[in-house]
mmCIF file of C-alpha atoms in Angstrom:
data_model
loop_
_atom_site.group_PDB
_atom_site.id
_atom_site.type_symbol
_atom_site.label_atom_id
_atom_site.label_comp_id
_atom_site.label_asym_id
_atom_site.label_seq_id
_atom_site.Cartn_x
_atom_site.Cartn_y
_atom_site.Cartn_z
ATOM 1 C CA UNK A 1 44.089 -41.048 7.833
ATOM 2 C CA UNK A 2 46.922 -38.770 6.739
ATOM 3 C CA UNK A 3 46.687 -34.996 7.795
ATOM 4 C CA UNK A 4 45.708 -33.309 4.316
ATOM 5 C CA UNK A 5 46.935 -30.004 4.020
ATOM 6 C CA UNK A 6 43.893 -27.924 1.903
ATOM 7 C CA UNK A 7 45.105 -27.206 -1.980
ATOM 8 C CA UNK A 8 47.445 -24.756 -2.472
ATOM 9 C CA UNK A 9 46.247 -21.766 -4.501
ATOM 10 C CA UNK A 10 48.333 -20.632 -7.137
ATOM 11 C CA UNK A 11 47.461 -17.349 -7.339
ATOM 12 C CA UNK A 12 48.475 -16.775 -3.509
ATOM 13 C CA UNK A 13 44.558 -15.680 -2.346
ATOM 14 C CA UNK A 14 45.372 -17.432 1.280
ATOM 15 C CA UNK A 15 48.303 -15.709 1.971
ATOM 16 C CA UNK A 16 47.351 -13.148 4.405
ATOM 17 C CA UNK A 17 49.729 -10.774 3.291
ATOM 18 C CA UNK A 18 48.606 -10.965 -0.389
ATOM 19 C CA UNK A 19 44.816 -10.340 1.352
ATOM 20 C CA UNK A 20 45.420 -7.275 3.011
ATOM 21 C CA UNK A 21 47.536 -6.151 -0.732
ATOM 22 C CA UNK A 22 43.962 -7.098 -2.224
ATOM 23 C CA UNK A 23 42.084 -5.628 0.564
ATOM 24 C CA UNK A 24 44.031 -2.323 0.291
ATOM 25 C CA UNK A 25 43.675 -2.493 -3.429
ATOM 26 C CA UNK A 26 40.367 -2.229 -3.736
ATOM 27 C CA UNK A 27 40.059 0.641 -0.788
ATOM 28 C CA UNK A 28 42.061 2.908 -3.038
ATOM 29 C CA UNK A 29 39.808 1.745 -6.121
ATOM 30 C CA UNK A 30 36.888 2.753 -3.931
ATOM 31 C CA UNK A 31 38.169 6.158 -2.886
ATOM 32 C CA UNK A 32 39.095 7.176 -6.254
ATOM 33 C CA UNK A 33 35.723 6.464 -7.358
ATOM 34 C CA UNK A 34 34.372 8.430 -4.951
ATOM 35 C CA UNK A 35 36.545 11.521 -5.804
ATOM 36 C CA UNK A 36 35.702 10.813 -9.187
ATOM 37 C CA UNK A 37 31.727 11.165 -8.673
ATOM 38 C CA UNK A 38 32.366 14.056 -6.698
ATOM 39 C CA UNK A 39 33.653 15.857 -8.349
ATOM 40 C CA UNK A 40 31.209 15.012 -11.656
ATOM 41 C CA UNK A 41 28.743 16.745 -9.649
ATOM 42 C CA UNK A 42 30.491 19.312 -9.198
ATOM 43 C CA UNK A 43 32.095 19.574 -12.611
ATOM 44 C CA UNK A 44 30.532 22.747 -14.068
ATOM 45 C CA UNK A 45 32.012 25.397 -11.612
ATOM 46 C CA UNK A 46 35.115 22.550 -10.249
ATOM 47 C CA UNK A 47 35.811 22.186 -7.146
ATOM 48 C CA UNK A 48 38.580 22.738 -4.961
ATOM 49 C CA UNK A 49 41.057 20.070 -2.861
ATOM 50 C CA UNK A 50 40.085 21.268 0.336
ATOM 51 C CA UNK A 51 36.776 20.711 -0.858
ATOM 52 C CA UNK A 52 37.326 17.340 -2.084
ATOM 53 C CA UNK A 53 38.903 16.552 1.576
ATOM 54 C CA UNK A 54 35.853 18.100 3.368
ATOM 55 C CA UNK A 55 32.924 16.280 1.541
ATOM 56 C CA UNK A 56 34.973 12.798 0.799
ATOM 57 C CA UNK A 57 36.257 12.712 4.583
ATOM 58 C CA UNK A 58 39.080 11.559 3.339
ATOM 59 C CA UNK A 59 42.624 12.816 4.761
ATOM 60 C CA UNK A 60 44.289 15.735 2.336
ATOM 61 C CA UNK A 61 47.634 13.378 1.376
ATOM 62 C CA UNK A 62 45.451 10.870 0.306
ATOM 63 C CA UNK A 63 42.939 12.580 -1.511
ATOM 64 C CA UNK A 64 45.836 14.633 -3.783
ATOM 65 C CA UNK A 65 47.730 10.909 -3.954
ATOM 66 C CA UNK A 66 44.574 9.931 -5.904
ATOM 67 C CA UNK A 67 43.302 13.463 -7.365
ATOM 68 C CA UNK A 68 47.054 13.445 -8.757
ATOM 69 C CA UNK A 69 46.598 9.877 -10.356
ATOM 70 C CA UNK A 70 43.388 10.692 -12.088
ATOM 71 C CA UNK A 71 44.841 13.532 -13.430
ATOM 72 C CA UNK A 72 47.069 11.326 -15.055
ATOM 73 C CA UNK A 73 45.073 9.270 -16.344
ATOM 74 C CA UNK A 74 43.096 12.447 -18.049
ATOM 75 C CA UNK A 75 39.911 11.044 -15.946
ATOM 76 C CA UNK A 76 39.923 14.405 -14.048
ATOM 77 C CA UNK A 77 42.005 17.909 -15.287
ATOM 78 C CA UNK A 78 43.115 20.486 -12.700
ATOM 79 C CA UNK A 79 42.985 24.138 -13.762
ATOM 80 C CA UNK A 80 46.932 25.621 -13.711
ATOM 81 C CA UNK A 81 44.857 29.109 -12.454
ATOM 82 C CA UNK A 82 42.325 28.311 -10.036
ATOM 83 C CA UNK A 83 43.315 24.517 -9.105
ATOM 84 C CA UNK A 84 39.949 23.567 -9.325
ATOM 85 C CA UNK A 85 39.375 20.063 -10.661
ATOM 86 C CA UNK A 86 36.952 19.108 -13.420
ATOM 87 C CA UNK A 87 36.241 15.950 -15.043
ATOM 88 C CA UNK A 88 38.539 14.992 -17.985
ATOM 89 C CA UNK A 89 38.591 14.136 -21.451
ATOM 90 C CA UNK A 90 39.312 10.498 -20.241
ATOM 91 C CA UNK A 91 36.077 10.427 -18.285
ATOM 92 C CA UNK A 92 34.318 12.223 -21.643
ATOM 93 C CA UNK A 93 35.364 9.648 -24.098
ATOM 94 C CA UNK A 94 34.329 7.225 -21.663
ATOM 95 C CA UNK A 95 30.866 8.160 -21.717
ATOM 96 C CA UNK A 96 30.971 8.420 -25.281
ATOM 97 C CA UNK A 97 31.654 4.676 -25.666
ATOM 98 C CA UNK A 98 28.770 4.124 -23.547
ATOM 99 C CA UNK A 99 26.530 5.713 -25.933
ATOM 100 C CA UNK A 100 27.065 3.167 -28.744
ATOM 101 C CA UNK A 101 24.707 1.087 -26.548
ATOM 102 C CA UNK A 102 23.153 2.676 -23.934
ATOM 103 C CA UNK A 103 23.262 1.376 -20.473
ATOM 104 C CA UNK A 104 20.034 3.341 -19.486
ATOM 105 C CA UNK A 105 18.182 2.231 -22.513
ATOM 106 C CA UNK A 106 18.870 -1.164 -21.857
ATOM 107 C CA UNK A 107 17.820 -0.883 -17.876
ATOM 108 C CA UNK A 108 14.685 0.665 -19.010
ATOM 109 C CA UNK A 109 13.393 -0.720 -21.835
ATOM 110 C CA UNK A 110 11.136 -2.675 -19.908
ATOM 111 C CA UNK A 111 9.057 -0.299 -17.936
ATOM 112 C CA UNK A 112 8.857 1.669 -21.357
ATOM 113 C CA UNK A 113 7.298 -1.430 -22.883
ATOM 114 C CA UNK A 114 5.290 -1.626 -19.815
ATOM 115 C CA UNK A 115 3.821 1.611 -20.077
ATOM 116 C CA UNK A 116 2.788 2.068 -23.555
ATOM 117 C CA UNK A 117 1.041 -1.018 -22.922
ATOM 118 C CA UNK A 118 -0.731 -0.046 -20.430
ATOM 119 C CA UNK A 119 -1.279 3.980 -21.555
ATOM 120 C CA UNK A 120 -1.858 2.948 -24.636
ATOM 121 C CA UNK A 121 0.395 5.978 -26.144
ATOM 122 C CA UNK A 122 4.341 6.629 -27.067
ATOM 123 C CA UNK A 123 7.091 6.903 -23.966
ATOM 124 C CA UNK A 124 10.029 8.660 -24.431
ATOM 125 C CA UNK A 125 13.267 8.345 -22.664
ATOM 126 C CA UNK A 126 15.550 11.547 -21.872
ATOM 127 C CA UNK A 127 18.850 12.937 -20.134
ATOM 128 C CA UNK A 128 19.732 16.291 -19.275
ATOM 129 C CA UNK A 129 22.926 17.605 -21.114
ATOM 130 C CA UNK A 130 23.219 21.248 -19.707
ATOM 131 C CA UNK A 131 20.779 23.718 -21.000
ATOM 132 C CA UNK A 132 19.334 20.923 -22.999
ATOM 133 C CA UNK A 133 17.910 17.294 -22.929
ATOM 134 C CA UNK A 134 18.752 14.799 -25.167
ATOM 135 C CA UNK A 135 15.979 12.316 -26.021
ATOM 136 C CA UNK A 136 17.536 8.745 -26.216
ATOM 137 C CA UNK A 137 14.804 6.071 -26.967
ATOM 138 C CA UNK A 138 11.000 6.096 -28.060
ATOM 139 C CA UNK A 139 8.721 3.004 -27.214
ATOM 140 C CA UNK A 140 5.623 3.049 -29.578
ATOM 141 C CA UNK A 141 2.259 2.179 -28.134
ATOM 142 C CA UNK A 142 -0.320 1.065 -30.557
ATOM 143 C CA UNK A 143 -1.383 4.345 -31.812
ATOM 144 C CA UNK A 144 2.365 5.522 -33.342
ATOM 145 C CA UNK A 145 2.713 9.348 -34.053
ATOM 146 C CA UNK A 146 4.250 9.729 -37.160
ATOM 147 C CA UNK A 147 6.612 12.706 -36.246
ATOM 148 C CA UNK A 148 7.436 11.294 -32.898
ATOM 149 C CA UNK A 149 10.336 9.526 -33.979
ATOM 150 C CA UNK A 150 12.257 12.783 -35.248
ATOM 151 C CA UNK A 151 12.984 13.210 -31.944
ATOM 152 C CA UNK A 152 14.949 10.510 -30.977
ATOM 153 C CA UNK A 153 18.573 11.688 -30.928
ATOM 154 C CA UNK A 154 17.905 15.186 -31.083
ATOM 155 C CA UNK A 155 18.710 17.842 -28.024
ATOM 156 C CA UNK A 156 16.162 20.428 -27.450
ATOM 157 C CA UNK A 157 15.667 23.238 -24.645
ATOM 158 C CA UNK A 158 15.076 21.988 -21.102
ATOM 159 C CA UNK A 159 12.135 23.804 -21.271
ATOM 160 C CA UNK A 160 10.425 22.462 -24.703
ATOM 161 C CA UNK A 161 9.467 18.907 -24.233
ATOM 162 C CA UNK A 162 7.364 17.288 -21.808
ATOM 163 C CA UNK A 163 9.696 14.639 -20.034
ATOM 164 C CA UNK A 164 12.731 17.520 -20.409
ATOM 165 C CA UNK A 165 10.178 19.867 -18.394
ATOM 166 C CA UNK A 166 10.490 17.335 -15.364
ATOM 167 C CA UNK A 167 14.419 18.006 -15.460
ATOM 168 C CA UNK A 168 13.749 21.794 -15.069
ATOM 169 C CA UNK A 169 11.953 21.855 -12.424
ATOM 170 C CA UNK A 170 13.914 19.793 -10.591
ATOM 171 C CA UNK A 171 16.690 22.531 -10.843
ATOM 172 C CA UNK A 172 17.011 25.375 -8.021
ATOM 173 C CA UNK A 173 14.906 28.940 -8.640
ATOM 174 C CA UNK A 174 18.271 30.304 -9.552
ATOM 175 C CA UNK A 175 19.635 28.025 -11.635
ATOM 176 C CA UNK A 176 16.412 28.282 -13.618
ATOM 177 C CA UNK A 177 16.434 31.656 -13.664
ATOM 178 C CA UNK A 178 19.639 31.939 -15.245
ATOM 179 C CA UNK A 179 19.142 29.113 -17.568
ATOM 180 C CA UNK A 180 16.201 31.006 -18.935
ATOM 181 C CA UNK A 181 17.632 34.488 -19.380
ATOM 182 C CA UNK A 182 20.686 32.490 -21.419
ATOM 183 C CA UNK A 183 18.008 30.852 -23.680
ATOM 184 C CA UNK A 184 15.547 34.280 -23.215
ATOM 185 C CA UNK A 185 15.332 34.435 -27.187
ATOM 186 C CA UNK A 186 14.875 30.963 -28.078
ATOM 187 C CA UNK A 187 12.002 30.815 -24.942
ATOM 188 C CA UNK A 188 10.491 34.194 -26.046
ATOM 189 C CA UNK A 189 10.451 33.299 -30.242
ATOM 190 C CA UNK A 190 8.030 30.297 -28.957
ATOM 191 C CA UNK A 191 6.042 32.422 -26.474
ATOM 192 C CA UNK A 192 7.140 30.790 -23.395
ATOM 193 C CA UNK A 193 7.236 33.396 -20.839
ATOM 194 C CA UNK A 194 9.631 33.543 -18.080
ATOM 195 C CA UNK A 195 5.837 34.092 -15.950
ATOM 196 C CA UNK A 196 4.169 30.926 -17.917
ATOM 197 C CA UNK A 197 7.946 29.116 -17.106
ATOM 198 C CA UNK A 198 7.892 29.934 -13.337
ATOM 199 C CA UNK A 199 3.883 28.966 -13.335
ATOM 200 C CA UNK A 200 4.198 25.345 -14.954
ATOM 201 C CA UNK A 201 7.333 24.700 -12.604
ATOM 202 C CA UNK A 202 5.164 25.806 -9.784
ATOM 203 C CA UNK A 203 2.451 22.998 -10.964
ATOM 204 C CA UNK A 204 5.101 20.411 -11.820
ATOM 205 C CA UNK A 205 6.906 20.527 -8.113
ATOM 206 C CA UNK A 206 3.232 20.588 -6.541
ATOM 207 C CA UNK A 207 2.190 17.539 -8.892
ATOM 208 C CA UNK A 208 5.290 15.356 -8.663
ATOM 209 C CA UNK A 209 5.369 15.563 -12.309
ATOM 210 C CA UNK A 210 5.053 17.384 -15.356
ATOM 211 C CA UNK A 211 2.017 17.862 -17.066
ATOM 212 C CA UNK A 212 2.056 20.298 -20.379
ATOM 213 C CA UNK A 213 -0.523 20.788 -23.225
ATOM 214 C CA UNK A 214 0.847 22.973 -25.884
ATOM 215 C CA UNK A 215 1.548 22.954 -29.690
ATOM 216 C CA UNK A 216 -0.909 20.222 -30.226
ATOM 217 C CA UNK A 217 0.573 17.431 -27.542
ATOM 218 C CA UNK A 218 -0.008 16.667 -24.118
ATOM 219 C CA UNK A 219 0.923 13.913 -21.556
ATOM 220 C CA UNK A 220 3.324 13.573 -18.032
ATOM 221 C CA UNK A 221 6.902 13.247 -17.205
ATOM 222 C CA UNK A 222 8.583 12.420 -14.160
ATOM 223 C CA UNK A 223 12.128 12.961 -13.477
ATOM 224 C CA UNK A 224 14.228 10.419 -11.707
ATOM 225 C CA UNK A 225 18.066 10.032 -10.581
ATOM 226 C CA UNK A 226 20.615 8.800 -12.841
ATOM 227 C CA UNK A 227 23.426 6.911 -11.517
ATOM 228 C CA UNK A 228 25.241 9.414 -8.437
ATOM 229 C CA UNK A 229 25.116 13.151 -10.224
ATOM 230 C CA UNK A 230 22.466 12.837 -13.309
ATOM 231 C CA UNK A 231 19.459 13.173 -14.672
ATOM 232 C CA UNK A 232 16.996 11.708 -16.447
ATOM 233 C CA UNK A 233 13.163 11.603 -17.114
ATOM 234 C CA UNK A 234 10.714 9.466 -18.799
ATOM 235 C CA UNK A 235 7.310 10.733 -20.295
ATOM 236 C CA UNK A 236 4.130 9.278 -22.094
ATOM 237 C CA UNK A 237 3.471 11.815 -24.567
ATOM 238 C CA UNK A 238 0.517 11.987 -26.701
ATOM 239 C CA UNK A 239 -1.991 14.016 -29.398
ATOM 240 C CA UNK A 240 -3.768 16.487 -27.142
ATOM 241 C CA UNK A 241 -7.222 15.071 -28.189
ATOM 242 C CA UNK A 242 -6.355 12.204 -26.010
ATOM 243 C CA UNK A 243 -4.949 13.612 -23.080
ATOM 244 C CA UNK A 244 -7.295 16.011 -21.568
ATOM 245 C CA UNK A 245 -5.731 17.386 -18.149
ATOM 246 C CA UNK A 246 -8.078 14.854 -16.101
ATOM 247 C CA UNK A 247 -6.059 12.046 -17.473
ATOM 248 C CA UNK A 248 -3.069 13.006 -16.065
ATOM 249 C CA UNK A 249 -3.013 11.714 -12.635
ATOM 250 C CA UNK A 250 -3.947 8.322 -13.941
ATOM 251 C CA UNK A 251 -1.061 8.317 -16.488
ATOM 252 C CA UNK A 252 1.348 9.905 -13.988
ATOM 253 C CA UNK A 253 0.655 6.808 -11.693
ATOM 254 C CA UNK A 254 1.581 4.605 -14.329
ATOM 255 C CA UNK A 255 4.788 6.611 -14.404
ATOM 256 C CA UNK A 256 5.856 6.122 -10.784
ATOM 257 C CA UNK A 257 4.365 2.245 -10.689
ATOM 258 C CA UNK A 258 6.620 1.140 -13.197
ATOM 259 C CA UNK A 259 9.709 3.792 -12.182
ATOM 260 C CA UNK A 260 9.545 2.159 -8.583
ATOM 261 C CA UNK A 261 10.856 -0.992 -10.802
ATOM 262 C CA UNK A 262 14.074 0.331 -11.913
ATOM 263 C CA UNK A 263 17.128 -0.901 -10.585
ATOM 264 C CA UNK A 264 18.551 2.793 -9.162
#
């Protein structure tokens, strides 16, 4: 027979030098997303170049090469003063084209299903948004609260709420600290304490999860990691007549059970 030569490919993909173009192509793809994520976690206060250089390992030319091109793109901003860099209003509208349909809700619809199943009672699905959390999606159980629907879509206090309490006390003592003496008047107007704060947060880190009777509800939350620098929590929240305290280890179970399924 003939020697066959294998098909050409059009597109050049076995041309080595076209490869290593590829290759290097999606190294610089990589490393900007890795600048990218960190600085989103360090967005609030920004973060400096050498910083950037230190934690990414990456070499100082290249890491302002890239900084430089997500500026650009208004994915990150750099403050003319301070030269710290931030995320941008790229990366913001971004994430507000995710919200028309939620990426989270749809990864954890699921175990939500799962859960008021097997509970019995309503889950709720939250984020943290600064100060605040911002609930995003309610699964009914069979016994549907009226009112507990309001809350979908709304932001409220990281300290009001039973899955947002799991998101608190996952923050540092000082962190906390100052989030409460911003919010002080808003805290103090529902008689939460800085004390009664600092004892439930106590209980919630012993625990593994939040547990919280007041104004009539009860139930758990448990906080878990979204994506590389958020937050989020999930919570069975009930009528306090059916959530005495006993119940929540049992319910709190359920929680991590079904949170070990998520694909994070």
């Amino acid at each position: 027979m003939p020697n066959e030569r294998p098909p050409q490919d059009t597109h050049g993909a076995t041309d080595p030098v076209r490869q290593k173009s590829a290759v290097r192509g999606a190294q610089s793809i990589d490393r900007a997303l890795q600048l990218l994520q960190i600085v989103a976690m360090h967005h609030a206060k920004g973060i400096s170049l050498q910083q950037l250089v230190h934690a990414s390992a990456l070499d100082r030319t290249t890491s302002y090469r890239i900084t430089s091109s997500l500026v650009h793109a208004r994915l990150l901003q750099r403050d003319p003063e301070s030269n710290l860099y931030r995320l941008g209003i790229e990366t913001m509208a971004l994430g507000m084209a995710a919200m028309e349909r939620v990426p989270l809700i749809d990864m954890c619809t699921p175990i939500m299903k799962a859960l008021a199943r097997r509970s019995g009672e309503s889950v709720f699905l939250v984020v943290r948004s600064g100060d605040y959390s911002h609930c995003l999606h309610l699964e009914e159980g069979p016994r549907p609260v009226r009112t507990f629907g309001e809350s979908v879509g709304g932001l409220r206090l990281l300290g009001f709420g039973i899955p947002s309490f799991a998101l608190l006390a996952q923050m540092t003592d000082a962190t906390i600290a100052a989030h409460y003496e911003r919010h002080a008047a808003e805290y103090q107007s529902q008689r939460l304490t800085a004390t009664k704060l600092q004892r439930w947060i106590r209980q919630t880190r012993e625990q593994g999860y939040a547990q919280i009777t007041a104004k009539g509800l009860g139930g758990v939350g448990v906080r878990f990691a979204l994506g590389s620098c958020g937050d989020a929590a999930i919570g069975i929240v009930t009528p306090a007549a059916r959530s005495p305290r006993s119940r929540g280890p049992a319910l709190a179970t359920l929680l991590h059970e079904e949170l070990h399924r998520l694909p994070v």
